[in-house]
mmCIF file with all atom_site columns, C-alpha atoms in Angstrom:
data_model
loop_
_atom_site.group_PDB
_atom_site.id
_atom_site.type_symbol
_atom_site.label_atom_id
_atom_site.label_alt_id
_atom_site.label_comp_id
_atom_site.label_asym_id
_atom_site.label_entity_id
_atom_site.label_seq_id
_atom_site.pdbx_PDB_ins_code
_atom_site.Cartn_x
_atom_site.Cartn_y
_atom_site.Cartn_z
_atom_site.occupancy
_atom_site.B_iso_or_equiv
_atom_site.pdbx_formal_charge
_atom_site.auth_seq_id
_atom_site.auth_comp_id
_atom_site.auth_asym_id
_atom_site.auth_atom_id
_atom_site.pdbx_PDB_model_num
ATOM 1   C CA . LEU I 1 1   ? 0.000   0.000  0.000  1.00 0.00 ? 1   LEU I CA 1
ATOM 2   C CA . THR I 1 2   ? 1.174   3.499  -0.675 1.00 0.00 ? 2   THR I CA 1
ATOM 3   C CA . VAL I 1 3   ? 1.369   5.900  2.236  1.00 0.00 ? 3   VAL I CA 1
ATOM 4   C CA . THR I 1 4   ? 1.146   9.653  2.497  1.00 0.00 ? 4   THR I CA 1
ATOM 5   C CA . PRO I 1 5   ? 2.266   11.890 5.334  1.00 0.00 ? 5   PRO I CA 1
ATOM 6   C CA . HIS I 1 6   ? -0.499  12.862 7.720  1.00 0.00 ? 6   HIS I CA 1
ATOM 7   C CA . VAL I 1 7   ? -1.007  16.436 8.874  1.00 0.00 ? 7   VAL I CA 1
ATOM 8   C CA . ASN I 1 8   ? -0.537  15.390 12.507 1.00 0.00 ? 8   ASN I CA 1
ATOM 9   C CA . ASP I 1 9   ? 2.789   14.235 13.881 1.00 0.00 ? 9   ASP I CA 1
ATOM 10  C CA . SER I 1 10  ? 3.239   11.497 16.414 1.00 0.00 ? 10  SER I CA 1
ATOM 11  C CA . TYR I 1 11  ? 5.224   11.887 19.629 1.00 0.00 ? 11  TYR I CA 1
ATOM 12  C CA . GLN I 1 12  ? 6.603   9.484  22.176 1.00 0.00 ? 12  GLN I CA 1
ATOM 13  C CA . THR I 1 13  ? 7.800   9.846  25.738 1.00 0.00 ? 13  THR I CA 1
ATOM 14  C CA . ASN I 1 14  ? 9.181   7.312  28.180 1.00 0.00 ? 14  ASN I CA 1
ATOM 15  C CA . LEU I 1 15  ? 7.597   7.510  31.610 1.00 0.00 ? 15  LEU I CA 1
ATOM 16  C CA . VAL I 1 16  ? 10.518  6.865  33.931 1.00 0.00 ? 16  VAL I CA 1
ATOM 17  C CA . GLY I 1 17  ? 11.127  7.545  37.604 1.00 0.00 ? 17  GLY I CA 1
ATOM 18  C CA . ALA I 1 18  ? 8.639   9.101  40.006 1.00 0.00 ? 18  ALA I CA 1
ATOM 19  C CA . TRP I 1 19  ? 5.837   11.225 38.539 1.00 0.00 ? 19  TRP I CA 1
ATOM 20  C CA . ASP I 1 20  ? 6.983   14.464 40.214 1.00 0.00 ? 20  ASP I CA 1
ATOM 21  C CA . SER I 1 21  ? 10.531  14.158 38.858 1.00 0.00 ? 21  SER I CA 1
ATOM 22  C CA . TYR I 1 22  ? 9.344   13.170 35.388 1.00 0.00 ? 22  TYR I CA 1
ATOM 23  C CA . TYR I 1 23  ? 6.878   16.076 35.277 1.00 0.00 ? 23  TYR I CA 1
ATOM 24  C CA . ALA I 1 24  ? 9.542   18.517 36.497 1.00 0.00 ? 24  ALA I CA 1
ATOM 25  C CA . THR I 1 25  ? 11.878  17.498 33.645 1.00 0.00 ? 25  THR I CA 1
ATOM 26  C CA . LYS I 1 26  ? 9.152   18.021 31.042 1.00 0.00 ? 26  LYS I CA 1
ATOM 27  C CA . ARG I 1 27  ? 7.553   21.257 32.248 1.00 0.00 ? 27  ARG I CA 1
ATOM 28  C CA . SER I 1 28  ? 8.958   24.502 33.593 1.00 0.00 ? 28  SER I CA 1
ATOM 29  C CA . SER I 1 29  ? 8.133   25.605 37.115 1.00 0.00 ? 29  SER I CA 1
ATOM 30  C CA . ALA I 1 30  ? 5.949   28.374 35.671 1.00 0.00 ? 30  ALA I CA 1
ATOM 31  C CA . THR I 1 31  ? 3.975   25.855 33.610 1.00 0.00 ? 31  THR I CA 1
ATOM 32  C CA . ARG I 1 32  ? 3.586   23.514 36.605 1.00 0.00 ? 32  ARG I CA 1
ATOM 33  C CA . LYS I 1 33  ? 2.368   26.438 38.708 1.00 0.00 ? 33  LYS I CA 1
ATOM 34  C CA . ASN I 1 34  ? -0.106  27.382 35.972 1.00 0.00 ? 34  ASN I CA 1
ATOM 35  C CA . ASP I 1 35  ? -1.332  23.760 35.755 1.00 0.00 ? 35  ASP I CA 1
ATOM 36  C CA . ARG I 1 36  ? -1.936  23.712 39.536 1.00 0.00 ? 36  ARG I CA 1
ATOM 37  C CA . LYS I 1 37  ? -3.817  27.012 39.317 1.00 0.00 ? 37  LYS I CA 1
ATOM 38  C CA . LYS I 1 38  ? -6.020  25.746 36.480 1.00 0.00 ? 38  LYS I CA 1
ATOM 39  C CA . ARG I 1 39  ? -6.748  22.496 38.302 1.00 0.00 ? 39  ARG I CA 1
ATOM 40  C CA . LYS I 1 40  ? -7.764  24.502 41.389 1.00 0.00 ? 40  LYS I CA 1
ATOM 41  C CA . ARG I 1 41  ? -10.073 26.606 39.196 1.00 0.00 ? 41  ARG I CA 1
ATOM 42  C CA . LEU I 1 42  ? -11.588 23.421 37.780 1.00 0.00 ? 42  LEU I CA 1
ATOM 43  C CA . ALA I 1 43  ? -12.202 22.191 41.339 1.00 0.00 ? 43  ALA I CA 1
ATOM 44  C CA . ASP I 1 44  ? -14.043 25.449 42.055 1.00 0.00 ? 44  ASP I CA 1
ATOM 45  C CA . HIS I 1 45  ? -16.693 24.183 39.598 1.00 0.00 ? 45  HIS I CA 1
ATOM 46  C CA . GLY I 1 46  ? -17.200 20.804 41.264 1.00 0.00 ? 46  GLY I CA 1
ATOM 47  C CA . GLU I 1 47  ? -15.464 17.631 42.303 1.00 0.00 ? 47  GLU I CA 1
ATOM 48  C CA . ILE I 1 48  ? -12.849 16.595 39.747 1.00 0.00 ? 48  ILE I CA 1
ATOM 49  C CA . LYS I 1 49  ? -12.485 12.919 38.840 1.00 0.00 ? 49  LYS I CA 1
ATOM 50  C CA . PHE I 1 50  ? -10.502 10.895 36.339 1.00 0.00 ? 50  PHE I CA 1
ATOM 51  C CA . VAL I 1 51  ? -12.765 7.987  35.383 1.00 0.00 ? 51  VAL I CA 1
ATOM 52  C CA . THR I 1 52  ? -11.742 4.891  33.442 1.00 0.00 ? 52  THR I CA 1
ATOM 53  C CA . ALA I 1 53  ? -14.754 3.303  31.725 1.00 0.00 ? 53  ALA I CA 1
ATOM 54  C CA . THR I 1 54  ? -14.965 -0.257 33.033 1.00 0.00 ? 54  THR I CA 1
ATOM 55  C CA . ASP I 1 55  ? -18.356 -1.459 31.752 1.00 0.00 ? 55  ASP I CA 1
ATOM 56  C CA . PRO I 1 56  ? -20.286 -1.140 28.472 1.00 0.00 ? 56  PRO I CA 1
ATOM 57  C CA . ASP I 1 57  ? -22.551 1.675  29.705 1.00 0.00 ? 57  ASP I CA 1
ATOM 58  C CA . GLN I 1 58  ? -19.561 3.714  30.890 1.00 0.00 ? 58  GLN I CA 1
ATOM 59  C CA . VAL I 1 59  ? -17.814 3.143  27.547 1.00 0.00 ? 59  VAL I CA 1
ATOM 60  C CA . VAL I 1 60  ? -20.879 4.419  25.664 1.00 0.00 ? 60  VAL I CA 1
ATOM 61  C CA . ARG I 1 61  ? -21.168 7.461  27.948 1.00 0.00 ? 61  ARG I CA 1
ATOM 62  C CA . SER I 1 62  ? -17.480 8.332  27.534 1.00 0.00 ? 62  SER I CA 1
ATOM 63  C CA . VAL I 1 63  ? -17.313 7.682  23.778 1.00 0.00 ? 63  VAL I CA 1
ATOM 64  C CA . ASP I 1 64  ? -20.486 9.692  23.175 1.00 0.00 ? 64  ASP I CA 1
ATOM 65  C CA . ALA I 1 65  ? -19.009 12.602 25.151 1.00 0.00 ? 65  ALA I CA 1
ATOM 66  C CA . LEU I 1 66  ? -15.804 12.336 23.124 1.00 0.00 ? 66  LEU I CA 1
ATOM 67  C CA . ILE I 1 67  ? -17.777 12.261 19.856 1.00 0.00 ? 67  ILE I CA 1
ATOM 68  C CA . ASP I 1 68  ? -19.716 15.361 20.904 1.00 0.00 ? 68  ASP I CA 1
ATOM 69  C CA . GLU I 1 69  ? -16.459 17.147 21.777 1.00 0.00 ? 69  GLU I CA 1
ATOM 70  C CA . LYS I 1 70  ? -14.924 16.126 18.429 1.00 0.00 ? 70  LYS I CA 1
ATOM 71  C CA . ARG I 1 71  ? -18.063 17.187 16.530 1.00 0.00 ? 71  ARG I CA 1
ATOM 72  C CA . LYS I 1 72  ? -17.741 20.704 17.913 1.00 0.00 ? 72  LYS I CA 1
ATOM 73  C CA . SER I 1 73  ? -14.003 20.950 17.268 1.00 0.00 ? 73  SER I CA 1
ATOM 74  C CA . TYR I 1 74  ? -14.341 19.582 13.709 1.00 0.00 ? 74  TYR I CA 1
ATOM 75  C CA . ALA I 1 75  ? -17.045 22.175 13.009 1.00 0.00 ? 75  ALA I CA 1
ATOM 76  C CA . LEU I 1 76  ? -14.795 24.989 14.276 1.00 0.00 ? 76  LEU I CA 1
ATOM 77  C CA . LEU I 1 77  ? -11.955 23.707 12.098 1.00 0.00 ? 77  LEU I CA 1
ATOM 78  C CA . GLY I 1 78  ? -14.249 23.350 9.103  1.00 0.00 ? 78  GLY I CA 1
ATOM 79  C CA . VAL I 1 79  ? -13.293 19.723 8.562  1.00 0.00 ? 79  VAL I CA 1
ATOM 80  C CA . GLN I 1 80  ? -15.478 16.692 7.937  1.00 0.00 ? 80  GLN I CA 1
ATOM 81  C CA . ASN I 1 81  ? -16.714 14.837 11.012 1.00 0.00 ? 81  ASN I CA 1
ATOM 82  C CA . MET I 1 82  ? -15.899 11.139 10.648 1.00 0.00 ? 82  MET I CA 1
ATOM 83  C CA . PHE I 1 83  ? -18.475 10.299 13.310 1.00 0.00 ? 83  PHE I CA 1
ATOM 84  C CA . GLU I 1 84  ? -21.252 11.365 10.943 1.00 0.00 ? 84  GLU I CA 1
ATOM 85  C CA . TRP I 1 85  ? -20.302 8.488  8.627  1.00 0.00 ? 85  TRP I CA 1
ATOM 86  C CA . PRO I 1 86  ? -22.246 5.261  9.111  1.00 0.00 ? 86  PRO I CA 1
ATOM 87  C CA . GLY I 1 87  ? -20.703 2.819  11.553 1.00 0.00 ? 87  GLY I CA 1
ATOM 88  C CA . TYR I 1 88  ? -17.895 4.983  12.962 1.00 0.00 ? 88  TYR I CA 1
ATOM 89  C CA . ARG I 1 89  ? -19.440 5.489  16.411 1.00 0.00 ? 89  ARG I CA 1
ATOM 90  C CA . ASP I 1 90  ? -20.374 1.812  16.591 1.00 0.00 ? 90  ASP I CA 1
ATOM 91  C CA . PHE I 1 91  ? -16.849 0.791  15.552 1.00 0.00 ? 91  PHE I CA 1
ATOM 92  C CA . PHE I 1 92  ? -15.248 2.601  18.521 1.00 0.00 ? 92  PHE I CA 1
ATOM 93  C CA . ILE I 1 93  ? -17.860 1.350  20.993 1.00 0.00 ? 93  ILE I CA 1
ATOM 94  C CA . ASP I 1 94  ? -17.650 -2.226 19.701 1.00 0.00 ? 94  ASP I CA 1
ATOM 95  C CA . LEU I 1 95  ? -13.849 -2.131 19.792 1.00 0.00 ? 95  LEU I CA 1
ATOM 96  C CA . ALA I 1 96  ? -13.874 -0.965 23.418 1.00 0.00 ? 96  ALA I CA 1
ATOM 97  C CA . ASN I 1 97  ? -16.518 -3.481 24.491 1.00 0.00 ? 97  ASN I CA 1
ATOM 98  C CA . GLY I 1 98  ? -15.274 -6.468 22.484 1.00 0.00 ? 98  GLY I CA 1
ATOM 99  C CA . ALA I 1 99  ? -14.347 -9.643 24.350 1.00 0.00 ? 99  ALA I CA 1
ATOM 100 C CA . GLN I 1 100 ? -10.877 -9.717 22.767 1.00 0.00 ? 100 GLN I CA 1
ATOM 101 C CA . SER I 1 101 ? -10.298 -6.135 21.597 1.00 0.00 ? 101 SER I CA 1
ATOM 102 C CA . GLY I 1 102 ? -11.566 -4.583 24.841 1.00 0.00 ? 102 GLY I CA 1
ATOM 103 C CA . ARG I 1 103 ? -8.387  -5.711 26.598 1.00 0.00 ? 103 ARG I CA 1
ATOM 104 C CA . LEU I 1 104 ? -6.396  -3.378 24.341 1.00 0.00 ? 104 LEU I CA 1
ATOM 105 C CA . VAL I 1 105 ? -8.679  -0.350 24.660 1.00 0.00 ? 105 VAL I CA 1
ATOM 106 C CA . HIS I 1 106 ? -8.643  2.317  27.338 1.00 0.00 ? 106 HIS I CA 1
ATOM 107 C CA . VAL I 1 107 ? -11.550 4.763  27.439 1.00 0.00 ? 107 VAL I CA 1
ATOM 108 C CA . SER I 1 108 ? -11.593 7.485  30.059 1.00 0.00 ? 108 SER I CA 1
ATOM 109 C CA . ARG I 1 109 ? -13.068 10.827 30.910 1.00 0.00 ? 109 ARG I CA 1
ATOM 110 C CA . PHE I 1 110 ? -12.270 13.770 33.147 1.00 0.00 ? 110 PHE I CA 1
ATOM 111 C CA . GLU I 1 111 ? -15.290 14.951 35.090 1.00 0.00 ? 111 GLU I CA 1
ATOM 112 C CA . VAL I 1 112 ? -15.824 18.264 36.812 1.00 0.00 ? 112 VAL I CA 1
ATOM 113 C CA . GLY I 1 113 ? -18.942 17.987 38.928 1.00 0.00 ? 113 GLY I CA 1
ATOM 114 C CA . SER I 1 114 ? -21.558 16.358 36.693 1.00 0.00 ? 114 SER I CA 1
ATOM 115 C CA . ALA I 1 115 ? -19.922 17.624 33.486 1.00 0.00 ? 115 ALA I CA 1
ATOM 116 C CA . ILE I 1 116 ? -17.608 15.572 31.296 1.00 0.00 ? 116 ILE I CA 1
ATOM 117 C CA . ALA I 1 117 ? -14.898 18.137 30.662 1.00 0.00 ? 117 ALA I CA 1
ATOM 118 C CA . ALA I 1 118 ? -12.596 15.882 28.582 1.00 0.00 ? 118 ALA I CA 1
ATOM 119 C CA . ALA I 1 119 ? -12.581 12.356 27.198 1.00 0.00 ? 119 ALA I CA 1
ATOM 120 C CA . ASN I 1 120 ? -10.086 9.979  25.625 1.00 0.00 ? 120 ASN I CA 1
ATOM 121 C CA . PHE I 1 121 ? -9.926  6.789  23.560 1.00 0.00 ? 121 PHE I CA 1
ATOM 122 C CA . GLY I 1 122 ? -6.592  4.997  23.618 1.00 0.00 ? 122 GLY I CA 1
ATOM 123 C CA . LEU I 1 123 ? -4.994  1.637  22.959 1.00 0.00 ? 123 LEU I CA 1
ATOM 124 C CA . THR I 1 124 ? -2.491  -0.255 25.077 1.00 0.00 ? 124 THR I CA 1
ATOM 125 C CA . PHE I 1 125 ? -0.142  -2.781 23.542 1.00 0.00 ? 125 PHE I CA 1
ATOM 126 C CA . ARG I 1 126 ? 3.206   -4.223 24.606 1.00 0.00 ? 126 ARG I CA 1
ATOM 127 C CA . GLY I 1 127 ? 3.668   -1.750 27.432 1.00 0.00 ? 127 GLY I CA 1
ATOM 128 C CA . ARG I 1 128 ? 2.796   1.298  25.324 1.00 0.00 ? 128 ARG I CA 1
ATOM 129 C CA . TYR I 1 129 ? -0.152  3.631  25.390 1.00 0.00 ? 129 TYR I CA 1
ATOM 130 C CA . TYR I 1 130 ? -1.456  4.972  22.084 1.00 0.00 ? 130 TYR I CA 1
ATOM 131 C CA . TYR I 1 131 ? -3.355  8.240  22.503 1.00 0.00 ? 131 TYR I CA 1
ATOM 132 C CA . ILE I 1 132 ? -5.807  7.803  19.589 1.00 0.00 ? 132 ILE I CA 1
ATOM 133 C CA . LEU I 1 133 ? -8.622  10.318 20.141 1.00 0.00 ? 133 LEU I CA 1
ATOM 134 C CA . ALA I 1 134 ? -9.022  12.996 22.750 1.00 0.00 ? 134 ALA I CA 1
ATOM 135 C CA . GLY I 1 135 ? -11.307 15.939 23.168 1.00 0.00 ? 135 GLY I CA 1
ATOM 136 C CA . TYR I 1 136 ? -12.478 18.469 25.678 1.00 0.00 ? 136 TYR I CA 1
ATOM 137 C CA . ASP I 1 137 ? -15.631 20.451 26.171 1.00 0.00 ? 137 ASP I CA 1
ATOM 138 C CA . ASP I 1 138 ? -15.303 23.922 24.670 1.00 0.00 ? 138 ASP I CA 1
ATOM 139 C CA . GLY I 1 139 ? -17.624 25.543 27.214 1.00 0.00 ? 139 GLY I CA 1
ATOM 140 C CA . GLU I 1 140 ? -16.940 27.466 30.393 1.00 0.00 ? 140 GLU I CA 1
ATOM 141 C CA . LEU I 1 141 ? -14.362 24.977 31.708 1.00 0.00 ? 141 LEU I CA 1
ATOM 142 C CA . ALA I 1 142 ? -12.193 25.014 28.570 1.00 0.00 ? 142 ALA I CA 1
ATOM 143 C CA . ARG I 1 143 ? -10.066 27.931 29.762 1.00 0.00 ? 143 ARG I CA 1
ATOM 144 C CA . PHE I 1 144 ? -8.935  25.862 32.752 1.00 0.00 ? 144 PHE I CA 1
ATOM 145 C CA . GLY I 1 145 ? -7.262  23.157 30.675 1.00 0.00 ? 145 GLY I CA 1
ATOM 146 C CA . PRO I 1 146 ? -9.426  20.053 31.152 1.00 0.00 ? 146 PRO I CA 1
ATOM 147 C CA . GLY I 1 147 ? -7.619  18.389 28.235 1.00 0.00 ? 147 GLY I CA 1
ATOM 148 C CA . THR I 1 148 ? -4.280  18.858 29.981 1.00 0.00 ? 148 THR I CA 1
ATOM 149 C CA . ALA I 1 149 ? -5.744  17.535 33.239 1.00 0.00 ? 149 ALA I CA 1
ATOM 150 C CA . GLN I 1 150 ? -7.078  14.502 31.316 1.00 0.00 ? 150 GLN I CA 1
ATOM 151 C CA . LEU I 1 151 ? -3.663  13.831 29.772 1.00 0.00 ? 151 LEU I CA 1
ATOM 152 C CA . GLN I 1 152 ? -1.981  14.131 33.173 1.00 0.00 ? 152 GLN I CA 1
ATOM 153 C CA . GLY I 1 153 ? -4.511  11.641 34.538 1.00 0.00 ? 153 GLY I CA 1
ATOM 154 C CA . LEU I 1 154 ? -3.524  9.246  31.776 1.00 0.00 ? 154 LEU I CA 1
ATOM 155 C CA . THR I 1 155 ? 0.184   9.571  32.569 1.00 0.00 ? 155 THR I CA 1
ATOM 156 C CA . LEU I 1 156 ? -0.548  8.950  36.245 1.00 0.00 ? 156 LEU I CA 1
ATOM 157 C CA . LEU I 1 157 ? -2.023  5.566  35.292 1.00 0.00 ? 157 LEU I CA 1
ATOM 158 C CA . LYS I 1 158 ? 1.516   4.387  34.594 1.00 0.00 ? 158 LYS I CA 1
ATOM 159 C CA . TYR I 1 159 ? 2.544   5.292  38.107 1.00 0.00 ? 159 TYR I CA 1
ATOM 160 C CA . VAL I 1 160 ? -0.338  3.583  39.878 1.00 0.00 ? 160 VAL I CA 1
ATOM 161 C CA . ALA I 1 161 ? -0.593  0.498  37.627 1.00 0.00 ? 161 ALA I CA 1
#
């Protein structure tokens, strides 16, 4: 098959050592301070929780939130929404809930109060995490970095697993 470069690059990082030391090597003290401030502001809007979807209903709730977030961002970018095409939503839900494939899939969301502020669909394979789709709500909470908080929650999984 022929291949063509994609508009998005791919990045890799090795999660080594304790979380605090790893984070300090990757982000400046000013950025870490700003992240703490934003997380505090998120907490002002309700309890914050990183939730891994562990049953079919939770997968559907998280994937539907992610699809809604992507729909809005695709519209702002003026690009076609793949989730409007027949079968795309079902593909992601079936992949996450499949007896065999479900072991490779990680679906999560970042909640602030009752709102899903960010969501993620990833794959795990041979000790690696593949960050496939991520989105965040573009409403009132967007300015407080729920997508960053979601990504930090994902990196913390390595340290508690």
